[in-house]
């Protein structure tokens, strides 16, 4: 039986490679988003920590704390915007990855269909040969009698 050679194998290989690249980009985007979330949580924790400070301290320390809290508040706002942008990027990468998977699966389904057709044809040919051998054997037995 001869081996099957899929004519669109290069296309399938290219689509698999593109899907792998897309997976890597998606993971990078997720990691960046995760780091930004951690940074935001750390800033919010520092804000809570220094905002609720009620100890007696000098006016200079209170002023420094107030400036720090204002700066944290500003940075929290910017980090929230940055996080929103990164989550949008993650979502777009997710959609792109889904599309790449659909593209790859389309060609894989086509390949599977062609392989099934090839196997059916090979089985048909093999069955015809077996039938022919059985017929020759029958004819030889009939002539020998």
mmCIF file of N, CA and C in Angstrom:
data_model
loop_
_atom_site.group_PDB
_atom_site.id
_atom_site.type_symbol
_atom_site.label_atom_id
_atom_site.label_comp_id
_atom_site.label_asym_id
_atom_site.label_seq_id
_atom_site.Cartn_x
_atom_site.Cartn_y
_atom_site.Cartn_z
ATOM 1 N N UNK A 1 0.842 -1.172 0.000
ATOM 2 C CA UNK A 1 0.000 0.000 0.000
ATOM 3 C C UNK A 1 0.890 1.238 0.000
ATOM 4 N N UNK A 2 0.618 2.183 -0.874
ATOM 5 C CA UNK A 2 1.452 3.385 -0.945
ATOM 6 C C UNK A 2 1.047 4.374 0.144
ATOM 7 N N UNK A 3 1.998 5.221 0.516
ATOM 8 C CA UNK A 3 1.764 6.202 1.584
ATOM 9 C C UNK A 3 1.007 7.400 1.036
ATOM 10 N N UNK A 4 0.228 8.012 1.905
ATOM 11 C CA UNK A 4 -0.554 9.172 1.502
ATOM 12 C C UNK A 4 0.280 10.435 1.682
ATOM 13 N N UNK A 5 0.241 11.318 0.700
ATOM 14 C CA UNK A 5 0.944 12.596 0.779
ATOM 15 C C UNK A 5 -0.097 13.704 0.636
ATOM 16 N N UNK A 6 -0.235 14.477 1.692
ATOM 17 C CA UNK A 6 -1.211 15.570 1.715
ATOM 18 C C UNK A 6 -0.635 16.750 0.945
ATOM 19 N N UNK A 7 -1.349 17.188 -0.082
ATOM 20 C CA UNK A 7 -0.842 18.257 -0.955
ATOM 21 C C UNK A 7 -0.792 19.614 -0.263
ATOM 22 N N UNK A 8 -1.608 19.811 0.754
ATOM 23 C CA UNK A 8 -1.657 21.107 1.436
ATOM 24 C C UNK A 8 -0.892 21.091 2.765
ATOM 25 N N UNK A 9 0.069 20.181 2.899
ATOM 26 C CA UNK A 9 0.811 20.048 4.157
ATOM 27 C C UNK A 9 1.583 21.324 4.499
ATOM 28 N N UNK A 10 2.147 21.981 3.501
ATOM 29 C CA UNK A 10 2.893 23.226 3.766
ATOM 30 C C UNK A 10 1.964 24.303 4.316
ATOM 31 N N UNK A 11 0.765 24.368 3.763
ATOM 32 C CA UNK A 11 -0.219 25.326 4.265
ATOM 33 C C UNK A 11 -0.569 25.001 5.718
ATOM 34 N N UNK A 12 -0.770 23.727 6.006
ATOM 35 C CA UNK A 12 -1.082 23.312 7.373
ATOM 36 C C UNK A 12 0.081 23.653 8.309
ATOM 37 N N UNK A 13 1.300 23.401 7.875
ATOM 38 C CA UNK A 13 2.474 23.720 8.686
ATOM 39 C C UNK A 13 2.564 25.222 8.961
ATOM 40 N N UNK A 14 2.302 26.014 7.931
ATOM 41 C CA UNK A 14 2.337 27.475 8.107
ATOM 42 C C UNK A 14 1.277 27.918 9.107
ATOM 43 N N UNK A 15 0.088 27.350 9.007
ATOM 44 C CA UNK A 15 -0.995 27.741 9.926
ATOM 45 C C UNK A 15 -0.699 27.295 11.350
ATOM 46 N N UNK A 16 -0.076 26.140 11.510
ATOM 47 C CA UNK A 16 0.315 25.692 12.850
ATOM 48 C C UNK A 16 1.365 26.639 13.429
ATOM 49 N N UNK A 17 2.341 27.034 12.600
ATOM 50 C CA UNK A 17 3.372 27.971 13.057
ATOM 51 C C UNK A 17 2.769 29.310 13.462
ATOM 52 N N UNK A 18 1.847 29.813 12.661
ATOM 53 C CA UNK A 18 1.199 31.086 12.987
ATOM 54 C C UNK A 18 0.398 30.977 14.270
ATOM 55 N N UNK A 19 -0.248 29.832 14.464
ATOM 56 C CA UNK A 19 -1.010 29.631 15.703
ATOM 57 C C UNK A 19 -0.066 29.620 16.906
ATOM 58 N N UNK A 20 1.079 28.965 16.773
ATOM 59 C CA UNK A 20 2.054 28.926 17.870
ATOM 60 C C UNK A 20 2.569 30.330 18.191
ATOM 61 N N UNK A 21 2.868 31.110 17.153
ATOM 62 C CA UNK A 21 3.310 32.491 17.371
ATOM 63 C C UNK A 21 2.222 33.294 18.080
ATOM 64 N N UNK A 22 1.007 33.083 17.671
ATOM 65 C CA UNK A 22 -0.124 33.794 18.268
ATOM 66 C C UNK A 22 -0.299 33.388 19.734
ATOM 67 N N UNK A 23 -0.099 32.108 20.044
ATOM 68 C CA UNK A 23 -0.179 31.646 21.428
ATOM 69 C C UNK A 23 0.863 32.351 22.290
ATOM 70 N N UNK A 24 2.070 32.481 21.755
ATOM 71 C CA UNK A 24 3.150 33.139 22.494
ATOM 72 C C UNK A 24 2.803 34.605 22.738
ATOM 73 N N UNK A 25 2.300 35.284 21.707
ATOM 74 C CA UNK A 25 1.908 36.687 21.858
ATOM 75 C C UNK A 25 0.782 36.827 22.883
ATOM 76 N N UNK A 26 -0.174 35.911 22.851
ATOM 77 C CA UNK A 26 -1.280 35.937 23.802
ATOM 78 C C UNK A 26 -0.769 35.763 25.230
ATOM 79 N N UNK A 27 0.158 34.827 25.430
ATOM 80 C CA UNK A 27 0.716 34.601 26.755
ATOM 81 C C UNK A 27 1.483 35.829 27.240
ATOM 82 N N UNK A 28 2.231 36.457 26.341
ATOM 83 C CA UNK A 28 2.951 37.685 26.712
ATOM 84 C C UNK A 28 1.974 38.776 27.148
ATOM 85 N N UNK A 29 0.924 38.944 26.372
ATOM 86 C CA UNK A 29 -0.070 39.971 26.706
ATOM 87 C C UNK A 29 -0.726 39.656 28.047
ATOM 88 N N UNK A 30 -1.022 38.391 28.301
ATOM 89 C CA UNK A 30 -1.610 38.010 29.581
ATOM 90 C C UNK A 30 -0.640 38.290 30.731
ATOM 91 N N UNK A 31 0.628 37.964 30.533
ATOM 92 C CA UNK A 31 1.628 38.209 31.572
ATOM 93 C C UNK A 31 1.764 39.699 31.871
ATOM 94 N N UNK A 32 1.779 40.515 30.839
ATOM 95 C CA UNK A 32 1.864 41.960 31.041
ATOM 96 C C UNK A 32 0.647 42.470 31.801
ATOM 97 N N UNK A 33 -0.512 41.985 31.447
ATOM 98 C CA UNK A 33 -1.730 42.376 32.140
ATOM 99 C C UNK A 33 -1.677 41.935 33.601
ATOM 100 N N UNK A 34 -1.198 40.737 33.841
ATOM 101 C CA UNK A 34 -1.089 40.224 35.208
ATOM 102 C C UNK A 34 -0.119 41.067 36.030
ATOM 103 N N UNK A 35 1.033 41.422 35.450
ATOM 104 C CA UNK A 35 2.004 42.264 36.159
ATOM 105 C C UNK A 35 1.406 43.627 36.488
ATOM 106 N N UNK A 36 0.648 44.178 35.563
ATOM 107 C CA UNK A 36 0.005 45.469 35.797
ATOM 108 C C UNK A 36 -1.027 45.363 36.916
ATOM 109 N N UNK A 37 -1.773 44.264 36.945
ATOM 110 C CA UNK A 37 -2.737 44.052 38.034
ATOM 111 C C UNK A 37 -2.030 43.970 39.375
ATOM 112 N N UNK A 38 -0.923 43.247 39.418
ATOM 113 C CA UNK A 38 -0.161 43.144 40.666
ATOM 114 C C UNK A 38 0.362 44.503 41.107
ATOM 115 N N UNK A 39 0.859 45.270 40.151
ATOM 116 C CA UNK A 39 1.357 46.614 40.443
ATOM 117 C C UNK A 39 0.232 47.484 41.000
ATOM 118 N N UNK A 40 -0.939 47.391 40.402
ATOM 119 C CA UNK A 40 -2.093 48.159 40.854
ATOM 120 C C UNK A 40 -2.507 47.742 42.267
ATOM 121 N N UNK A 41 -2.536 46.448 42.527
ATOM 122 C CA UNK A 41 -2.906 45.984 43.860
ATOM 123 C C UNK A 41 -1.903 46.465 44.909
ATOM 124 N N UNK A 42 -0.626 46.443 44.550
ATOM 125 C CA UNK A 42 0.415 46.926 45.469
ATOM 126 C C UNK A 42 0.236 48.416 45.755
ATOM 127 N N UNK A 43 -0.063 49.188 44.714
ATOM 128 C CA UNK A 43 -0.282 50.627 44.902
ATOM 129 C C UNK A 43 -1.499 50.887 45.786
ATOM 130 N N UNK A 44 -2.579 50.132 45.552
ATOM 131 C CA UNK A 44 -3.782 50.313 46.367
ATOM 132 C C UNK A 44 -3.523 49.938 47.821
ATOM 133 N N UNK A 45 -2.734 48.895 48.030
ATOM 134 C CA UNK A 45 -2.388 48.495 49.395
ATOM 135 C C UNK A 45 -1.561 49.587 50.083
ATOM 136 N N UNK A 46 -0.597 50.145 49.367
ATOM 137 C CA UNK A 46 0.195 51.250 49.921
ATOM 138 C C UNK A 46 -0.690 52.460 50.208
ATOM 139 N N UNK A 47 -1.647 52.718 49.342
ATOM 140 C CA UNK A 47 -2.563 53.845 49.548
ATOM 141 C C UNK A 47 -3.354 53.635 50.836
ATOM 142 N N UNK A 48 -3.905 52.427 51.006
ATOM 143 C CA UNK A 48 -4.665 52.133 52.228
ATOM 144 C C UNK A 48 -3.771 52.230 53.468
ATOM 145 N N UNK A 49 -2.567 51.730 53.323
ATOM 146 C CA UNK A 49 -1.631 51.701 54.444
ATOM 147 C C UNK A 49 -1.285 53.115 54.915
ATOM 148 N N UNK A 50 -0.957 53.988 53.983
ATOM 149 C CA UNK A 50 -0.524 55.334 54.350
ATOM 150 C C UNK A 50 -1.686 56.303 54.534
ATOM 151 N N UNK A 51 -2.824 56.012 53.970
ATOM 152 C CA UNK A 51 -3.977 56.889 54.119
ATOM 153 C C UNK A 51 -4.602 56.731 55.508
ATOM 154 N N UNK A 52 -4.547 55.542 56.081
ATOM 155 C CA UNK A 52 -5.149 55.278 57.380
ATOM 156 C C UNK A 52 -4.186 55.499 58.542
ATOM 157 N N UNK A 53 -3.050 56.034 58.262
ATOM 158 C CA UNK A 53 -2.063 56.263 59.310
ATOM 159 C C UNK A 53 -2.554 57.378 60.224
ATOM 160 N N UNK A 54 -2.685 57.074 61.512
ATOM 161 C CA UNK A 54 -3.234 58.070 62.436
ATOM 162 C C UNK A 54 -2.285 58.370 63.591
ATOM 163 N N UNK A 55 -1.041 58.006 63.438
ATOM 164 C CA UNK A 55 -0.077 58.257 64.507
ATOM 165 C C UNK A 55 0.294 59.724 64.588
ATOM 166 N N UNK A 56 0.820 60.109 65.732
ATOM 167 C CA UNK A 56 1.238 61.506 65.884
ATOM 168 C C UNK A 56 2.574 61.672 65.180
ATOM 169 N N UNK A 57 2.623 62.637 64.316
ATOM 170 C CA UNK A 57 3.844 62.906 63.579
ATOM 171 C C UNK A 57 3.946 64.399 63.328
ATOM 172 N N UNK A 58 5.120 64.811 62.900
ATOM 173 C CA UNK A 58 5.338 66.239 62.673
ATOM 174 C C UNK A 58 4.596 66.688 61.416
ATOM 175 N N UNK A 59 4.502 67.980 61.267
ATOM 176 C CA UNK A 59 3.815 68.567 60.120
ATOM 177 C C UNK A 59 4.532 68.189 58.835
ATOM 178 N N UNK A 60 5.841 68.136 58.877
ATOM 179 C CA UNK A 60 6.621 67.796 57.673
ATOM 180 C C UNK A 60 6.318 66.359 57.246
ATOM 181 N N UNK A 61 6.270 65.443 58.211
ATOM 182 C CA UNK A 61 5.959 64.045 57.884
ATOM 183 C C UNK A 61 4.545 63.918 57.325
ATOM 184 N N UNK A 62 3.608 64.669 57.899
ATOM 185 C CA UNK A 62 2.235 64.645 57.396
ATOM 186 C C UNK A 62 2.165 65.193 55.968
ATOM 187 N N UNK A 63 2.936 66.249 55.724
ATOM 188 C CA UNK A 63 2.950 66.839 54.378
ATOM 189 C C UNK A 63 3.563 65.858 53.383
ATOM 190 N N UNK A 64 4.658 65.213 53.780
ATOM 191 C CA UNK A 64 5.311 64.225 52.906
ATOM 192 C C UNK A 64 4.350 63.068 52.625
ATOM 193 N N UNK A 65 3.629 62.601 53.671
ATOM 194 C CA UNK A 65 2.669 61.522 53.505
ATOM 195 C C UNK A 65 1.546 61.958 52.563
ATOM 196 N N UNK A 66 1.075 63.177 52.709
ATOM 197 C CA UNK A 66 0.008 63.698 51.861
ATOM 198 C C UNK A 66 0.456 63.760 50.392
ATOM 199 N N UNK A 67 1.668 64.230 50.164
ATOM 200 C CA UNK A 67 2.208 64.290 48.791
ATOM 201 C C UNK A 67 2.331 62.877 48.226
ATOM 202 N N UNK A 68 2.815 61.946 49.051
ATOM 203 C CA UNK A 68 2.969 60.559 48.610
ATOM 204 C C UNK A 68 1.608 59.951 48.264
ATOM 205 N N UNK A 69 0.610 60.203 49.108
ATOM 206 C CA UNK A 69 -0.736 59.676 48.863
ATOM 207 C C UNK A 69 -1.312 60.262 47.580
ATOM 208 N N UNK A 70 -1.113 61.563 47.357
ATOM 209 C CA UNK A 70 -1.583 62.181 46.112
ATOM 210 C C UNK A 70 -0.894 61.571 44.895
ATOM 211 N N UNK A 71 0.405 61.353 45.035
ATOM 212 C CA UNK A 71 1.168 60.748 43.944
ATOM 213 C C UNK A 71 0.674 59.321 43.692
ATOM 214 N N UNK A 72 0.443 58.562 44.756
ATOM 215 C CA UNK A 72 -0.086 57.207 44.607
ATOM 216 C C UNK A 72 -1.449 57.225 43.924
ATOM 217 N N UNK A 73 -2.283 58.156 44.336
ATOM 218 C CA UNK A 73 -3.620 58.264 43.750
ATOM 219 C C UNK A 73 -3.528 58.531 42.249
ATOM 220 N N UNK A 74 -2.649 59.431 41.850
ATOM 221 C CA UNK A 74 -2.449 59.734 40.432
ATOM 222 C C UNK A 74 -1.932 58.489 39.693
ATOM 223 N N UNK A 75 -0.941 57.811 40.287
ATOM 224 C CA UNK A 75 -0.369 56.615 39.648
ATOM 225 C C UNK A 75 -1.385 55.480 39.566
ATOM 226 N N UNK A 76 -2.248 55.372 40.562
ATOM 227 C CA UNK A 76 -3.295 54.351 40.527
ATOM 228 C C UNK A 76 -4.222 54.611 39.344
ATOM 229 N N UNK A 77 -4.596 55.861 39.142
ATOM 230 C CA UNK A 77 -5.454 56.205 38.006
ATOM 231 C C UNK A 77 -4.808 55.854 36.678
ATOM 232 N N UNK A 78 -3.532 56.189 36.538
ATOM 233 C CA UNK A 78 -2.827 55.863 35.293
ATOM 234 C C UNK A 78 -2.686 54.355 35.110
ATOM 235 N N UNK A 79 -2.433 53.655 36.203
ATOM 236 C CA UNK A 79 -2.277 52.200 36.121
ATOM 237 C C UNK A 79 -3.599 51.534 35.757
ATOM 238 N N UNK A 80 -4.698 52.070 36.246
ATOM 239 C CA UNK A 80 -6.016 51.537 35.878
ATOM 240 C C UNK A 80 -6.239 51.698 34.375
ATOM 241 N N UNK A 81 -5.894 52.860 33.833
ATOM 242 C CA UNK A 81 -6.018 53.077 32.384
ATOM 243 C C UNK A 81 -5.115 52.116 31.615
ATOM 244 N N UNK A 82 -3.889 51.958 32.105
ATOM 245 C CA UNK A 82 -2.943 51.047 31.460
ATOM 246 C C UNK A 82 -3.469 49.611 31.498
ATOM 247 N N UNK A 83 -4.047 49.228 32.632
ATOM 248 C CA UNK A 83 -4.612 47.885 32.771
ATOM 249 C C UNK A 83 -5.771 47.690 31.798
ATOM 250 N N UNK A 84 -6.628 48.674 31.650
ATOM 251 C CA UNK A 84 -7.736 48.578 30.695
ATOM 252 C C UNK A 84 -7.223 48.387 29.273
ATOM 253 N N UNK A 85 -6.178 49.132 28.916
ATOM 254 C CA UNK A 85 -5.599 48.996 27.570
ATOM 255 C C UNK A 85 -5.007 47.601 27.387
ATOM 256 N N UNK A 86 -4.308 47.110 28.398
ATOM 257 C CA UNK A 86 -3.687 45.789 28.287
ATOM 258 C C UNK A 86 -4.739 44.687 28.232
ATOM 259 N N UNK A 87 -5.847 44.866 28.940
ATOM 260 C CA UNK A 87 -6.914 43.869 28.865
ATOM 261 C C UNK A 87 -7.566 43.877 27.480
ATOM 262 N N UNK A 88 -7.649 45.055 26.862
ATOM 263 C CA UNK A 88 -8.156 45.114 25.488
ATOM 264 C C UNK A 88 -7.212 44.383 24.538
ATOM 265 N N UNK A 89 -5.903 44.559 24.758
ATOM 266 C CA UNK A 89 -4.911 43.873 23.929
ATOM 267 C C UNK A 89 -5.029 42.367 24.128
ATOM 268 N N UNK A 90 -5.198 41.937 25.383
ATOM 269 C CA UNK A 90 -5.342 40.511 25.670
ATOM 270 C C UNK A 90 -6.576 39.962 24.955
ATOM 271 N N UNK A 91 -7.655 40.699 24.998
ATOM 272 C CA UNK A 91 -8.889 40.244 24.341
ATOM 273 C C UNK A 91 -8.706 40.161 22.825
ATOM 274 N N UNK A 92 -8.014 41.147 22.247
ATOM 275 C CA UNK A 92 -7.787 41.094 20.796
ATOM 276 C C UNK A 92 -6.871 39.922 20.436
ATOM 277 N N UNK A 93 -5.871 39.657 21.283
ATOM 278 C CA UNK A 93 -4.977 38.511 21.037
ATOM 279 C C UNK A 93 -5.751 37.199 21.184
ATOM 280 N N UNK A 94 -6.692 37.162 22.108
ATOM 281 C CA UNK A 94 -7.519 35.965 22.285
ATOM 282 C C UNK A 94 -8.356 35.709 21.034
ATOM 283 N N UNK A 95 -8.950 36.760 20.504
ATOM 284 C CA UNK A 95 -9.752 36.614 19.285
ATOM 285 C C UNK A 95 -8.882 36.192 18.103
ATOM 286 N N UNK A 96 -7.684 36.773 18.017
ATOM 287 C CA UNK A 96 -6.771 36.403 16.938
ATOM 288 C C UNK A 96 -6.374 34.937 17.068
ATOM 289 N N UNK A 97 -6.111 34.498 18.300
ATOM 290 C CA UNK A 97 -5.753 33.102 18.527
ATOM 291 C C UNK A 97 -6.905 32.172 18.134
ATOM 292 N N UNK A 98 -8.118 32.550 18.480
ATOM 293 C CA UNK A 98 -9.278 31.732 18.086
ATOM 294 C C UNK A 98 -9.350 31.601 16.573
ATOM 295 N N UNK A 99 -9.131 32.712 15.876
ATOM 296 C CA UNK A 99 -9.187 32.685 14.411
ATOM 297 C C UNK A 99 -8.092 31.796 13.835
ATOM 298 N N UNK A 100 -6.896 31.882 14.419
ATOM 299 C CA UNK A 100 -5.785 31.028 13.951
ATOM 300 C C UNK A 100 -6.105 29.552 14.180
ATOM 301 N N UNK A 101 -6.728 29.249 15.320
ATOM 302 C CA UNK A 101 -7.095 27.862 15.593
ATOM 303 C C UNK A 101 -8.148 27.382 14.602
ATOM 304 N N UNK A 102 -9.090 28.236 14.276
ATOM 305 C CA UNK A 102 -10.118 27.877 13.291
ATOM 306 C C UNK A 102 -9.470 27.615 11.936
ATOM 307 N N UNK A 103 -8.529 28.483 11.543
ATOM 308 C CA UNK A 103 -7.831 28.298 10.265
ATOM 309 C C UNK A 103 -7.092 26.960 10.226
ATOM 310 N N UNK A 104 -6.384 26.659 11.313
ATOM 311 C CA UNK A 104 -5.632 25.400 11.374
ATOM 312 C C UNK A 104 -6.585 24.210 11.344
ATOM 313 N N UNK A 105 -7.629 24.263 12.134
ATOM 314 C CA UNK A 105 -8.558 23.136 12.204
ATOM 315 C C UNK A 105 -9.269 22.910 10.876
ATOM 316 N N UNK A 106 -9.499 23.982 10.128
ATOM 317 C CA UNK A 106 -10.123 23.848 8.813
ATOM 318 C C UNK A 106 -9.262 22.973 7.904
ATOM 319 N N UNK A 107 -7.975 23.255 7.881
ATOM 320 C CA UNK A 107 -7.071 22.479 7.020
ATOM 321 C C UNK A 107 -6.903 21.067 7.575
ATOM 322 N N UNK A 108 -6.862 20.922 8.902
ATOM 323 C CA UNK A 108 -6.739 19.581 9.486
ATOM 324 C C UNK A 108 -7.948 18.716 9.167
ATOM 325 N N UNK A 109 -9.137 19.311 9.211
ATOM 326 C CA UNK A 109 -10.346 18.556 8.861
ATOM 327 C C UNK A 109 -10.287 18.125 7.398
ATOM 328 N N UNK A 110 -9.826 19.027 6.551
ATOM 329 C CA UNK A 110 -9.667 18.693 5.140
ATOM 330 C C UNK A 110 -8.668 17.550 4.965
ATOM 331 N N UNK A 111 -7.565 17.616 5.704
ATOM 332 C CA UNK A 111 -6.557 16.557 5.634
ATOM 333 C C UNK A 111 -7.151 15.224 6.097
ATOM 334 N N UNK A 112 -7.877 15.247 7.208
ATOM 335 C CA UNK A 112 -8.500 14.016 7.712
ATOM 336 C C UNK A 112 -9.478 13.442 6.698
ATOM 337 N N UNK A 113 -10.238 14.321 6.052
ATOM 338 C CA UNK A 113 -11.195 13.869 5.037
ATOM 339 C C UNK A 113 -10.465 13.208 3.868
ATOM 340 N N UNK A 114 -9.372 13.841 3.415
ATOM 341 C CA UNK A 114 -8.599 13.274 2.313
ATOM 342 C C UNK A 114 -7.963 11.946 2.712
ATOM 343 N N UNK A 115 -7.485 11.839 3.938
ATOM 344 C CA UNK A 115 -6.880 10.584 4.396
ATOM 345 C C UNK A 115 -7.934 9.487 4.448
ATOM 346 N N UNK A 116 -9.112 9.808 4.949
ATOM 347 C CA UNK A 116 -10.198 8.810 4.977
ATOM 348 C C UNK A 116 -10.558 8.364 3.571
ATOM 349 N N UNK A 117 -10.659 9.299 2.636
ATOM 350 C CA UNK A 117 -10.949 8.951 1.242
ATOM 351 C C UNK A 117 -9.847 8.065 0.666
ATOM 352 N N UNK A 118 -8.599 8.404 0.963
ATOM 353 C CA UNK A 118 -7.463 7.625 0.474
ATOM 354 C C UNK A 118 -7.523 6.197 1.021
ATOM 355 N N UNK A 119 -7.788 6.075 2.312
ATOM 356 C CA UNK A 119 -7.860 4.738 2.928
ATOM 357 C C UNK A 119 -9.008 3.917 2.346
ATOM 358 N N UNK A 120 -10.142 4.567 2.141
ATOM 359 C CA UNK A 120 -11.280 3.857 1.536
ATOM 360 C C UNK A 120 -10.918 3.358 0.142
ATOM 361 N N UNK A 121 -10.256 4.199 -0.629
ATOM 362 C CA UNK A 121 -9.853 3.813 -1.986
ATOM 363 C C UNK A 121 -8.841 2.664 -1.932
ATOM 364 N N UNK A 122 -7.880 2.743 -1.015
ATOM 365 C CA UNK A 122 -6.891 1.666 -0.883
ATOM 366 C C UNK A 122 -7.558 0.364 -0.443
ATOM 367 N N UNK A 123 -8.506 0.463 0.474
ATOM 368 C CA UNK A 123 -9.238 -0.737 0.908
ATOM 369 C C UNK A 123 -10.052 -1.331 -0.238
ATOM 370 N N UNK A 124 -10.640 -0.458 -1.062
ATOM 371 C CA UNK A 124 -11.402 -0.928 -2.224
ATOM 372 C C UNK A 124 -10.488 -1.655 -3.206
ATOM 373 N N UNK A 125 -9.333 -1.077 -3.463
ATOM 374 C CA UNK A 125 -8.361 -1.705 -4.379
ATOM 375 C C UNK A 125 -7.914 -3.050 -3.816
ATOM 376 N N UNK A 126 -7.608 -3.074 -2.513
ATOM 377 C CA UNK A 126 -7.173 -4.320 -1.880
ATOM 378 C C UNK A 126 -8.278 -5.376 -1.936
ATOM 379 N N UNK A 127 -9.501 -4.967 -1.712
ATOM 380 C CA UNK A 127 -10.636 -5.907 -1.772
ATOM 381 C C UNK A 127 -10.807 -6.443 -3.188
ATOM 382 N N UNK A 128 -10.660 -5.577 -4.200
ATOM 383 C CA UNK A 128 -10.743 -6.044 -5.595
ATOM 384 C C UNK A 128 -9.653 -7.057 -5.900
ATOM 385 N N UNK A 129 -8.431 -6.817 -5.396
ATOM 386 C CA UNK A 129 -7.340 -7.770 -5.611
ATOM 387 C C UNK A 129 -7.637 -9.095 -4.921
ATOM 388 N N UNK A 130 -8.134 -9.020 -3.705
ATOM 389 C CA UNK A 130 -8.473 -10.254 -2.982
ATOM 390 C C UNK A 130 -9.572 -11.029 -3.703
ATOM 391 N N UNK A 131 -10.568 -10.304 -4.208
ATOM 392 C CA UNK A 131 -11.634 -10.960 -4.961
ATOM 393 C C UNK A 131 -11.074 -11.622 -6.222
ATOM 394 N N UNK A 132 -10.150 -10.917 -6.892
ATOM 395 C CA UNK A 132 -9.552 -11.465 -8.114
ATOM 396 C C UNK A 132 -8.735 -12.713 -7.798
ATOM 397 N N UNK A 133 -7.948 -12.682 -6.706
ATOM 398 C CA UNK A 133 -7.175 -13.869 -6.316
ATOM 399 C C UNK A 133 -8.098 -15.036 -5.969
ATOM 400 N N UNK A 134 -9.177 -14.729 -5.272
ATOM 401 C CA UNK A 134 -10.138 -15.790 -4.915
ATOM 402 C C UNK A 134 -10.762 -16.383 -6.182
ATOM 403 N N UNK A 135 -11.062 -15.548 -7.171
ATOM 404 C CA UNK A 135 -11.638 -16.022 -8.421
ATOM 405 C C UNK A 135 -10.656 -16.911 -9.167
ATOM 406 N N UNK A 136 -9.367 -16.480 -9.245
ATOM 407 C CA UNK A 136 -8.349 -17.314 -9.892
ATOM 408 C C UNK A 136 -8.212 -18.661 -9.192
ATOM 409 N N UNK A 137 -8.242 -18.627 -7.865
ATOM 410 C CA UNK A 137 -8.144 -19.884 -7.100
ATOM 411 C C UNK A 137 -9.321 -20.789 -7.387
ATOM 412 N N UNK A 138 -10.497 -20.205 -7.466
ATOM 413 C CA UNK A 138 -11.697 -20.984 -7.763
ATOM 414 C C UNK A 138 -11.602 -21.597 -9.162
ATOM 415 N N UNK A 139 -11.138 -20.785 -10.142
ATOM 416 C CA UNK A 139 -11.017 -21.295 -11.518
ATOM 417 C C UNK A 139 -9.997 -22.414 -11.594
ATOM 418 N N UNK A 140 -8.873 -22.297 -10.867
ATOM 419 C CA UNK A 140 -7.877 -23.363 -10.862
ATOM 420 C C UNK A 140 -8.439 -24.647 -10.261
ATOM 421 N N UNK A 141 -9.215 -24.482 -9.214
ATOM 422 C CA UNK A 141 -9.818 -25.680 -8.569
ATOM 423 C C UNK A 141 -10.831 -26.339 -9.492
ATOM 424 N N UNK A 142 -11.586 -25.541 -10.245
ATOM 425 C CA UNK A 142 -12.576 -26.075 -11.155
ATOM 426 C C UNK A 142 -11.867 -26.813 -12.309
ATOM 427 N N UNK A 143 -10.808 -26.257 -12.864
ATOM 428 C CA UNK A 143 -10.066 -26.883 -13.952
ATOM 429 C C UNK A 143 -9.362 -28.170 -13.509
ATOM 430 N N UNK A 144 -8.913 -28.168 -12.235
ATOM 431 C CA UNK A 144 -8.207 -29.345 -11.718
ATOM 432 C C UNK A 144 -9.138 -30.532 -11.541
ATOM 433 N N UNK A 145 -10.384 -30.371 -11.432
ATOM 434 C CA UNK A 145 -11.333 -31.463 -11.215
ATOM 435 C C UNK A 145 -11.645 -32.155 -12.457
#
